[in-house]
PDB file of C-alpha atoms in Angstrom:
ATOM      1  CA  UNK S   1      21.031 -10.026 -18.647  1.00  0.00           C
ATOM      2  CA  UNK S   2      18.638  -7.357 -17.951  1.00  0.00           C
ATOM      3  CA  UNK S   3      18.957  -5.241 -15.339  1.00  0.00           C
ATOM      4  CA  UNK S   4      15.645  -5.268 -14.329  1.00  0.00           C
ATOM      5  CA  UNK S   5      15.096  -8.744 -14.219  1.00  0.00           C
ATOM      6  CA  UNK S   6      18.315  -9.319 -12.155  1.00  0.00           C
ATOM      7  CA  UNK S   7      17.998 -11.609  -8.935  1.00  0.00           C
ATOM      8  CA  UNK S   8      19.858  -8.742  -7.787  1.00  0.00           C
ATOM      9  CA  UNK S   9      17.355  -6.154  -8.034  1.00  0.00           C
ATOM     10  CA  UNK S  10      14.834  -7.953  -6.821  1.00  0.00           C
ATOM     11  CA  UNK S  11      17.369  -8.659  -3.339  1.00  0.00           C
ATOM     12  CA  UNK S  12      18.175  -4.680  -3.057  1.00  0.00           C
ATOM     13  CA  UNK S  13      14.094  -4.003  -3.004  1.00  0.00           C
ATOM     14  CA  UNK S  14      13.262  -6.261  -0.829  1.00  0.00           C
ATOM     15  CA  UNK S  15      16.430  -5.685   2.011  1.00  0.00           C
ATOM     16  CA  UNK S  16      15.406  -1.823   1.022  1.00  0.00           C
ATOM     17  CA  UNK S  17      12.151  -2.683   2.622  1.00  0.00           C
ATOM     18  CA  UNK S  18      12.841  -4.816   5.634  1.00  0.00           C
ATOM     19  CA  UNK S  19      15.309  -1.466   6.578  1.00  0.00           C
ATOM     20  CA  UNK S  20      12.229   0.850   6.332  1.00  0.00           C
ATOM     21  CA  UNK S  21       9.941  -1.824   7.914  1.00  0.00           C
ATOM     22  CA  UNK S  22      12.901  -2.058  10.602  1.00  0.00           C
ATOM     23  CA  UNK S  23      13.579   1.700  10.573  1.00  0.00           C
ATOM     24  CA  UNK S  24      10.175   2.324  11.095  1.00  0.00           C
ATOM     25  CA  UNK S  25       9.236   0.420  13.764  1.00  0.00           C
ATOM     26  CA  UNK S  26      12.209   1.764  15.693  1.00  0.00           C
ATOM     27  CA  UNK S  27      10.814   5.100  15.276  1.00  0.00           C
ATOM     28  CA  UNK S  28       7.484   4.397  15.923  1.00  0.00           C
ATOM     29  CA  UNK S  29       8.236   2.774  18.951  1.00  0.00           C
ATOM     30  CA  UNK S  30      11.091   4.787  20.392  1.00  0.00           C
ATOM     31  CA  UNK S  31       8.468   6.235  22.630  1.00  0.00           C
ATOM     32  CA  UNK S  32       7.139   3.670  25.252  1.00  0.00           C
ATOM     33  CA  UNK S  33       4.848   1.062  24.557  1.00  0.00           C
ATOM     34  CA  UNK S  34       4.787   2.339  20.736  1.00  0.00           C
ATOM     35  CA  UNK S  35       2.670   5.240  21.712  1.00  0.00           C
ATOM     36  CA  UNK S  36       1.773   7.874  18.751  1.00  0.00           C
ATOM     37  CA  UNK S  37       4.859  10.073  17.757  1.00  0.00           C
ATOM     38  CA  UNK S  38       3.927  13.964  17.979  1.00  0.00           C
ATOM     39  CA  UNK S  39       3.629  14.420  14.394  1.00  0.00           C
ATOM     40  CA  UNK S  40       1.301  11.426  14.225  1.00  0.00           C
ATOM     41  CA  UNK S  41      -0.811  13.062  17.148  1.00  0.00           C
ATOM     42  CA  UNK S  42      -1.072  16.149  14.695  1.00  0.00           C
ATOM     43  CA  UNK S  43      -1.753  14.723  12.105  1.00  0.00           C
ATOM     44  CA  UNK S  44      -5.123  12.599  13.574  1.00  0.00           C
ATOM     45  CA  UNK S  45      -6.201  16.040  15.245  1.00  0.00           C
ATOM     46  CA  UNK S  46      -6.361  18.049  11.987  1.00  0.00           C
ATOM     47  CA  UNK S  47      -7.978  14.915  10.277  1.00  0.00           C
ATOM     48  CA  UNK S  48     -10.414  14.677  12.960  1.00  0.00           C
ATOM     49  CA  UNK S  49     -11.485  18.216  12.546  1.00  0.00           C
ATOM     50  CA  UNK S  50     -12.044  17.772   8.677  1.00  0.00           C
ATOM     51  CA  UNK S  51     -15.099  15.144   9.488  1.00  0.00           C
ATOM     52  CA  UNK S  52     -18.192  16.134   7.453  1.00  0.00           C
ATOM     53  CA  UNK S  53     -20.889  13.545   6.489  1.00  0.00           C
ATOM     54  CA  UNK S  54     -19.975  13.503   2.942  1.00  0.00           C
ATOM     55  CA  UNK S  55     -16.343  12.386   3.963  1.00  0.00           C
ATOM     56  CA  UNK S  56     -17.123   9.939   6.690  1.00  0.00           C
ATOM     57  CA  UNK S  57     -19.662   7.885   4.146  1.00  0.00           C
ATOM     58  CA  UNK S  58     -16.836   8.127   1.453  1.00  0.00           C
ATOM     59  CA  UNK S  59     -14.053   7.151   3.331  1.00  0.00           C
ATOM     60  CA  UNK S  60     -16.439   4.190   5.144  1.00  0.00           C
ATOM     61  CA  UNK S  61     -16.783   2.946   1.491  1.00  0.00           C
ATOM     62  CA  UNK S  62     -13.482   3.371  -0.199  1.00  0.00           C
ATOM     63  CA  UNK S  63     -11.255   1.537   2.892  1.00  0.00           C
ATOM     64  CA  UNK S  64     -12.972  -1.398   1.531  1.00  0.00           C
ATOM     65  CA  UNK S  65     -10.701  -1.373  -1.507  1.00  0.00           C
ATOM     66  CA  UNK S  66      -7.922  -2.198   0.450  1.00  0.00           C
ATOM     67  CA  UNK S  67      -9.049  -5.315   2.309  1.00  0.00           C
ATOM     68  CA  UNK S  68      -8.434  -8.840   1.873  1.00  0.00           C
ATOM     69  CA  UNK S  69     -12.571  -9.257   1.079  1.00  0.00           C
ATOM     70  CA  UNK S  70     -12.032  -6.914  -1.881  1.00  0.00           C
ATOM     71  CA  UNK S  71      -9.023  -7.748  -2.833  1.00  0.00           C
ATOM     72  CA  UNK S  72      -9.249 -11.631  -3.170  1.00  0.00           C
ATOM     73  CA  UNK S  73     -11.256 -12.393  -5.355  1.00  0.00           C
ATOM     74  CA  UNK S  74     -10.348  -9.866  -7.534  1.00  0.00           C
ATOM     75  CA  UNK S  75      -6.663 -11.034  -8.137  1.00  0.00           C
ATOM     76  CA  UNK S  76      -8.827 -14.838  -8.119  1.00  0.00           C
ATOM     77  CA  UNK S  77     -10.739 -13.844 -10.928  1.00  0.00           C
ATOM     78  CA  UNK S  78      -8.072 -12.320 -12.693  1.00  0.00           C
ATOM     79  CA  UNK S  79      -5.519 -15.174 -12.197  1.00  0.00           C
ATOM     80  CA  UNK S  80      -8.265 -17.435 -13.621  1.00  0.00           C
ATOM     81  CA  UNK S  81      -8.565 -14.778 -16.822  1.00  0.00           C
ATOM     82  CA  UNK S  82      -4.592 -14.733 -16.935  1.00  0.00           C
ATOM     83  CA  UNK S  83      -4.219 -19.007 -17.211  1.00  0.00           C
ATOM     84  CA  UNK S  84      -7.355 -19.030 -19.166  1.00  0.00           C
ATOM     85  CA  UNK S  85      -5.170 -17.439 -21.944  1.00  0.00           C
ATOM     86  CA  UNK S  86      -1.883 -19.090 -21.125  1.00  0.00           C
ATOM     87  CA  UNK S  87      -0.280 -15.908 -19.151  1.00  0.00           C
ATOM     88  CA  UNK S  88       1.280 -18.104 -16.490  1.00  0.00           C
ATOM     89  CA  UNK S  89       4.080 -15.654 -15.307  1.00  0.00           C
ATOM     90  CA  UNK S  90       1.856 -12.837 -14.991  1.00  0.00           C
ATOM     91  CA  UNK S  91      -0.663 -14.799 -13.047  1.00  0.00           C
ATOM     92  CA  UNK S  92       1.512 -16.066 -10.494  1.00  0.00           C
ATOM     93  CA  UNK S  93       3.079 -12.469 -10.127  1.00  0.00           C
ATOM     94  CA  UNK S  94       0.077 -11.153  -8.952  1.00  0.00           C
ATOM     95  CA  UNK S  95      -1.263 -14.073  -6.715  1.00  0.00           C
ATOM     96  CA  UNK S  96       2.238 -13.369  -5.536  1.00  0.00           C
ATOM     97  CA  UNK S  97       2.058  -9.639  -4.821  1.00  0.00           C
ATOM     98  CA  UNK S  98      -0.974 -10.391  -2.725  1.00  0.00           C
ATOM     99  CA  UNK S  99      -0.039 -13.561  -0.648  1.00  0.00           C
ATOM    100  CA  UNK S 100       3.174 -12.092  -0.107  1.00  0.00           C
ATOM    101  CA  UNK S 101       2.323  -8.366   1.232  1.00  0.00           C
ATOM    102  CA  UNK S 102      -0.557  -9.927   3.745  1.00  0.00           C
ATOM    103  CA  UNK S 103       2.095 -11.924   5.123  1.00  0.00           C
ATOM    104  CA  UNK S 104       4.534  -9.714   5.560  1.00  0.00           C
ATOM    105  CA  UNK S 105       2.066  -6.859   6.946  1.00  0.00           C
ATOM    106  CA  UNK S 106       0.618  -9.242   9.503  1.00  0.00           C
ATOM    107  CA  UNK S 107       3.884 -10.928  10.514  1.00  0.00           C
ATOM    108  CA  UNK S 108       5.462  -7.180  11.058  1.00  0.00           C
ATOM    109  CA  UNK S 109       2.140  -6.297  12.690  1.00  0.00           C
ATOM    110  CA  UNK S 110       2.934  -9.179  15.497  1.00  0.00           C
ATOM    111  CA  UNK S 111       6.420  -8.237  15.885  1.00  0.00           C
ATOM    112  CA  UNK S 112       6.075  -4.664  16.296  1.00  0.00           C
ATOM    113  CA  UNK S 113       2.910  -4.378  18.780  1.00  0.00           C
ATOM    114  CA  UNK S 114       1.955  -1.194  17.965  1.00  0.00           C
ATOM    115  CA  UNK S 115      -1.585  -0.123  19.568  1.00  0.00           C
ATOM    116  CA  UNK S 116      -4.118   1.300  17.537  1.00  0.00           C
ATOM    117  CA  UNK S 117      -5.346   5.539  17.556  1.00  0.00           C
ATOM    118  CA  UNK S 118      -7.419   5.985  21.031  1.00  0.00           C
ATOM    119  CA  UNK S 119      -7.062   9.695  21.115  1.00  0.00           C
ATOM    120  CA  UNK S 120     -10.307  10.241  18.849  1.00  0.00           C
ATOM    121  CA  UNK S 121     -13.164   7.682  18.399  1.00  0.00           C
ATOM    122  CA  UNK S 122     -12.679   5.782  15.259  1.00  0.00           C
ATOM    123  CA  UNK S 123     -15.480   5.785  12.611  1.00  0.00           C
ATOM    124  CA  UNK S 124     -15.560   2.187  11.914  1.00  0.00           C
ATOM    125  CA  UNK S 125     -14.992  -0.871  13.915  1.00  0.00           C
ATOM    126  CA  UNK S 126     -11.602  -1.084  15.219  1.00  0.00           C
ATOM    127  CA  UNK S 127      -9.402  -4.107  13.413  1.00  0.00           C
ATOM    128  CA  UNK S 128      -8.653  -6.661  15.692  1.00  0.00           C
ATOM    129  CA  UNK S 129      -5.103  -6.789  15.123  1.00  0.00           C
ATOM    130  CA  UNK S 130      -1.686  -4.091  15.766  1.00  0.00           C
ATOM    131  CA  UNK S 131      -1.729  -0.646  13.732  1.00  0.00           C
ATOM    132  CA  UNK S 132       1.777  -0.594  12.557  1.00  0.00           C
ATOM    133  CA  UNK S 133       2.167  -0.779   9.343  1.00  0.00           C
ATOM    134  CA  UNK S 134      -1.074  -0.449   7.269  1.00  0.00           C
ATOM    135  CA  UNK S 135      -2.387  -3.918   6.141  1.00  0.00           C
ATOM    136  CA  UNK S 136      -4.849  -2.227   3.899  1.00  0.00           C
ATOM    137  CA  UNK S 137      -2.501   0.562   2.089  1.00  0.00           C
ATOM    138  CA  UNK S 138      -0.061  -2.219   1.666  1.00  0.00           C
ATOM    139  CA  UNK S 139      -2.398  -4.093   0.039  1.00  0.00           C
ATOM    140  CA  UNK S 140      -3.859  -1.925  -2.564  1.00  0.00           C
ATOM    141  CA  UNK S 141      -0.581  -0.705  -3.425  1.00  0.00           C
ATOM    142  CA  UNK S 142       0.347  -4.055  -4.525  1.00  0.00           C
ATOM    143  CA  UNK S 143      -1.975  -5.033  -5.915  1.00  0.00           C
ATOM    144  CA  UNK S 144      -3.101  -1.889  -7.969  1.00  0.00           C
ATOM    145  CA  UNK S 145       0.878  -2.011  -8.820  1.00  0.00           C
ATOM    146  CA  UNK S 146       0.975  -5.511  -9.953  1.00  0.00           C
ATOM    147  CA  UNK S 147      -2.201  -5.164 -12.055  1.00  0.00           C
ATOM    148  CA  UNK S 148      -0.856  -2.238 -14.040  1.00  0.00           C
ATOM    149  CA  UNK S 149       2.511  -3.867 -14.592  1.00  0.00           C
ATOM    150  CA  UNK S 150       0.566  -7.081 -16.137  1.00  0.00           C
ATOM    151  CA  UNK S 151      -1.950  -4.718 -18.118  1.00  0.00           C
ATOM    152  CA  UNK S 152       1.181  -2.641 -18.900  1.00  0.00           C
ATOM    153  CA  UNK S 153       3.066  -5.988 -20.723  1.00  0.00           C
ATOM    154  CA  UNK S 154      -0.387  -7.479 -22.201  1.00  0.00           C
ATOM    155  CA  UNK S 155      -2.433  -4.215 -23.375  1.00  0.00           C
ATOM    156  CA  UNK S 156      -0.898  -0.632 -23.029  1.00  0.00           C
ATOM    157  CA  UNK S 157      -4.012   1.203 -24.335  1.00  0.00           C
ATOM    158  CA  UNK S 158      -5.665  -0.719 -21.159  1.00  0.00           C
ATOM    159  CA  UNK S 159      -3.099   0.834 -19.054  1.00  0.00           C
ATOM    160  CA  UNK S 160      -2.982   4.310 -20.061  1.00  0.00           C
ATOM    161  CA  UNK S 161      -6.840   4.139 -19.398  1.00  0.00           C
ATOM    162  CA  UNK S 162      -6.829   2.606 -16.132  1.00  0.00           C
ATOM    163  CA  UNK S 163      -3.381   4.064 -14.329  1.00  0.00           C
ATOM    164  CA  UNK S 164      -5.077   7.491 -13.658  1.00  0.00           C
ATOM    165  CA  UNK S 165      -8.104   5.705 -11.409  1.00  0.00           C
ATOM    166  CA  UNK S 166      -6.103   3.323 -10.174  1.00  0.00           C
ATOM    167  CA  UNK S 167      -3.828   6.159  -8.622  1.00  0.00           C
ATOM    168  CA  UNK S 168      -6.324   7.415  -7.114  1.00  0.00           C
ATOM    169  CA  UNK S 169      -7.454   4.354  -5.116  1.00  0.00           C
ATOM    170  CA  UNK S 170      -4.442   4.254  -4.011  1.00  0.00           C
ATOM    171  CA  UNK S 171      -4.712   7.639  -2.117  1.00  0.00           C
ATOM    172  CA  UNK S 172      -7.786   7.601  -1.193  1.00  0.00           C
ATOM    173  CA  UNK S 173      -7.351   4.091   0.623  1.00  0.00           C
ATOM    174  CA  UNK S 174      -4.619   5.863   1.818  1.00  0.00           C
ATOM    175  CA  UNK S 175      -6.181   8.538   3.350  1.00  0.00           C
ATOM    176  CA  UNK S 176      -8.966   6.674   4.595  1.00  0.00           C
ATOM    177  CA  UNK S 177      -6.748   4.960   7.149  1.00  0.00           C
ATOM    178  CA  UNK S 178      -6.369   7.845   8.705  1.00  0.00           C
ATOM    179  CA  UNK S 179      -9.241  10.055   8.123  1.00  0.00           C
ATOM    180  CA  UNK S 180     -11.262   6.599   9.887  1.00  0.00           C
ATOM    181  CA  UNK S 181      -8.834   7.128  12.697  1.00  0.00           C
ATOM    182  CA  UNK S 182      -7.615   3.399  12.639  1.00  0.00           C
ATOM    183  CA  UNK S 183      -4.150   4.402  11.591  1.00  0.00           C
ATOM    184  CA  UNK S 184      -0.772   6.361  12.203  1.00  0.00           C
ATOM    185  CA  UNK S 185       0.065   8.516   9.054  1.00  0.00           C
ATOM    186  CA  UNK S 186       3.884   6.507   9.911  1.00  0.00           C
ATOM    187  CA  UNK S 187       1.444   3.617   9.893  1.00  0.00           C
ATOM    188  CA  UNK S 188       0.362   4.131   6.160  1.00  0.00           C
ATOM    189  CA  UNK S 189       3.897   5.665   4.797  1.00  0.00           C
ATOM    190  CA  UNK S 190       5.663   2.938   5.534  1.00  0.00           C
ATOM    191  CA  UNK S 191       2.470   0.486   4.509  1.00  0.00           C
ATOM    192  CA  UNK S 192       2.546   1.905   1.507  1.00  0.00           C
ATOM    193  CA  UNK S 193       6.574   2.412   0.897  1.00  0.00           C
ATOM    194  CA  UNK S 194       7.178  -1.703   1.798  1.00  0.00           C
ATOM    195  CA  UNK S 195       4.163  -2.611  -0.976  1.00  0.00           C
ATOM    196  CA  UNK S 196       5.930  -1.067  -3.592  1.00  0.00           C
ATOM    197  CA  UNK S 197       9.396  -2.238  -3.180  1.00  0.00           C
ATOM    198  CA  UNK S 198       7.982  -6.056  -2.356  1.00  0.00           C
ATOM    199  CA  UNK S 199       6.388  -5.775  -6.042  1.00  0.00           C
ATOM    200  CA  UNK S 200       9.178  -4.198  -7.815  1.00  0.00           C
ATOM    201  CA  UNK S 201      11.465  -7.076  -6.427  1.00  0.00           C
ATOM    202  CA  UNK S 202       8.999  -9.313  -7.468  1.00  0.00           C
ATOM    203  CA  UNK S 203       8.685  -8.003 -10.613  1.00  0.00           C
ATOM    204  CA  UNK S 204      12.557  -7.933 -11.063  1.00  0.00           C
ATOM    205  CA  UNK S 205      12.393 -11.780 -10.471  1.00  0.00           C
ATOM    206  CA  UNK S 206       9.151 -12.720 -12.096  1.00  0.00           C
ATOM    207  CA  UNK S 207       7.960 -10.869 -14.777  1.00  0.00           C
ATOM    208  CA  UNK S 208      11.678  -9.117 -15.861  1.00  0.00           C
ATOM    209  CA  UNK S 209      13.508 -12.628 -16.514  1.00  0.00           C
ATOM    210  CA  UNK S 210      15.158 -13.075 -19.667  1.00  0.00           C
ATOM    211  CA  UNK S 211      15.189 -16.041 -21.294  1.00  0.00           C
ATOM    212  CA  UNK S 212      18.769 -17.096 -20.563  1.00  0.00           C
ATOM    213  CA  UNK S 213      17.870 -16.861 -17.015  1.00  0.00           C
ATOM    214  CA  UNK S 214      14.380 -18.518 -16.968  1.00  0.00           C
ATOM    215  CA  UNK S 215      16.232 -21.525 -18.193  1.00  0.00           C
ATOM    216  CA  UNK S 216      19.023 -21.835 -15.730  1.00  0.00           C
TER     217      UNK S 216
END
């Protein structure tokens, strides 16, 4: 059997990120009420003092990329391309990615009751629901991770074109978080560290299978 698409694998990444998702949220909220850490504090001070107009209408514009509106119907559209051509495993592994992360952002989100920045005026309208971790990073991360490992197994030209840009997105979705004021930098890390290791368990389980094990 492969070690990659071991059932194994797939348990390590995931229990890898319920410890940082645990970890995390001890640390975050080891002060009272959850309140910002000191290096968070820093961290949305110098960001604050970096606003320019440029920066504030890019970062307004790219923090769409990581939300559900975006996000949706893009993995919608491209499940429908994927089953339109018979690639059943690969669609469901990225419906997956998706439906899994929101859940487990939002369900961590309720547990952990951290409150959003206050200390500097956000630059958007201030999400509804807790700050820790990052819906939005996690969400781009799988996604953008999920995609390439599909385009990676179906058309490697496409991915060596499309890897560089999609990296990108990734940081500056990222970034935007912050720079927006509507996230911890702790918020994002970890937003971003649990998306990765929910797809690469995913992966090991769905898309990593050998045959032998498909058919027990």
């Amino acid at each position: 059997m492969s070690v990659l698409g071991s059932r194994t694998l797939a348990v390590a990444c995931w229990l890898c990120g319920f410890a940082i998702l645990a970890l995390g949220a001890w640390m975050v909220c080891f002060a009272p009420n959850c309140a910002a850490t000191a290096a968070d504090t820093r961290i949305m001070g110098w960001f604050s003092q970096q606003r320019s107009a440029t920066a504030d209408q890019l970062f307004r514009a790219v923090t769409w990329l990581g939300s559900v509106a975006v996000l949706a119907p893009l993995v919608l559209a491209s499940v429908f391309a994927l089953l339109s051509r018979r690639h059943i495993r690969e669609a469901y592994f990225l419906s997956a990615a998706l439906v899994g992360t929101i859940a487990i952002m939002h369900i961590s989100k309720l547990i952990v009751g951290r409150s959003r920045p206050t200390d500097v005026d956000a630059l958007v309208v201030m999400p509804w629901d807790p700050s820790f971790p990052s819906a939005h990073t996690a969400q781009i991360v799988s996604v953008i991770l999920a995609g390439l490992l599909v385009i990676y197994r179906l058309n490697r030209v496409w991915f060596n074109s499309l890897w560089p840009a999609a990296s990108i997105a990734i940081v500056l979705v990222a970034l935007s978080r912050i720079y927006l004021q509507v996230h911890y930098l702790s918020d994002v890390l970890v937003g971003a560290t649990v998306g990765v290791l929910w797809v690469c368990g995913l992966a090991s389980l769905v898309l990593y299978q050998t045959k032998e094990r498909q058919k027990e």
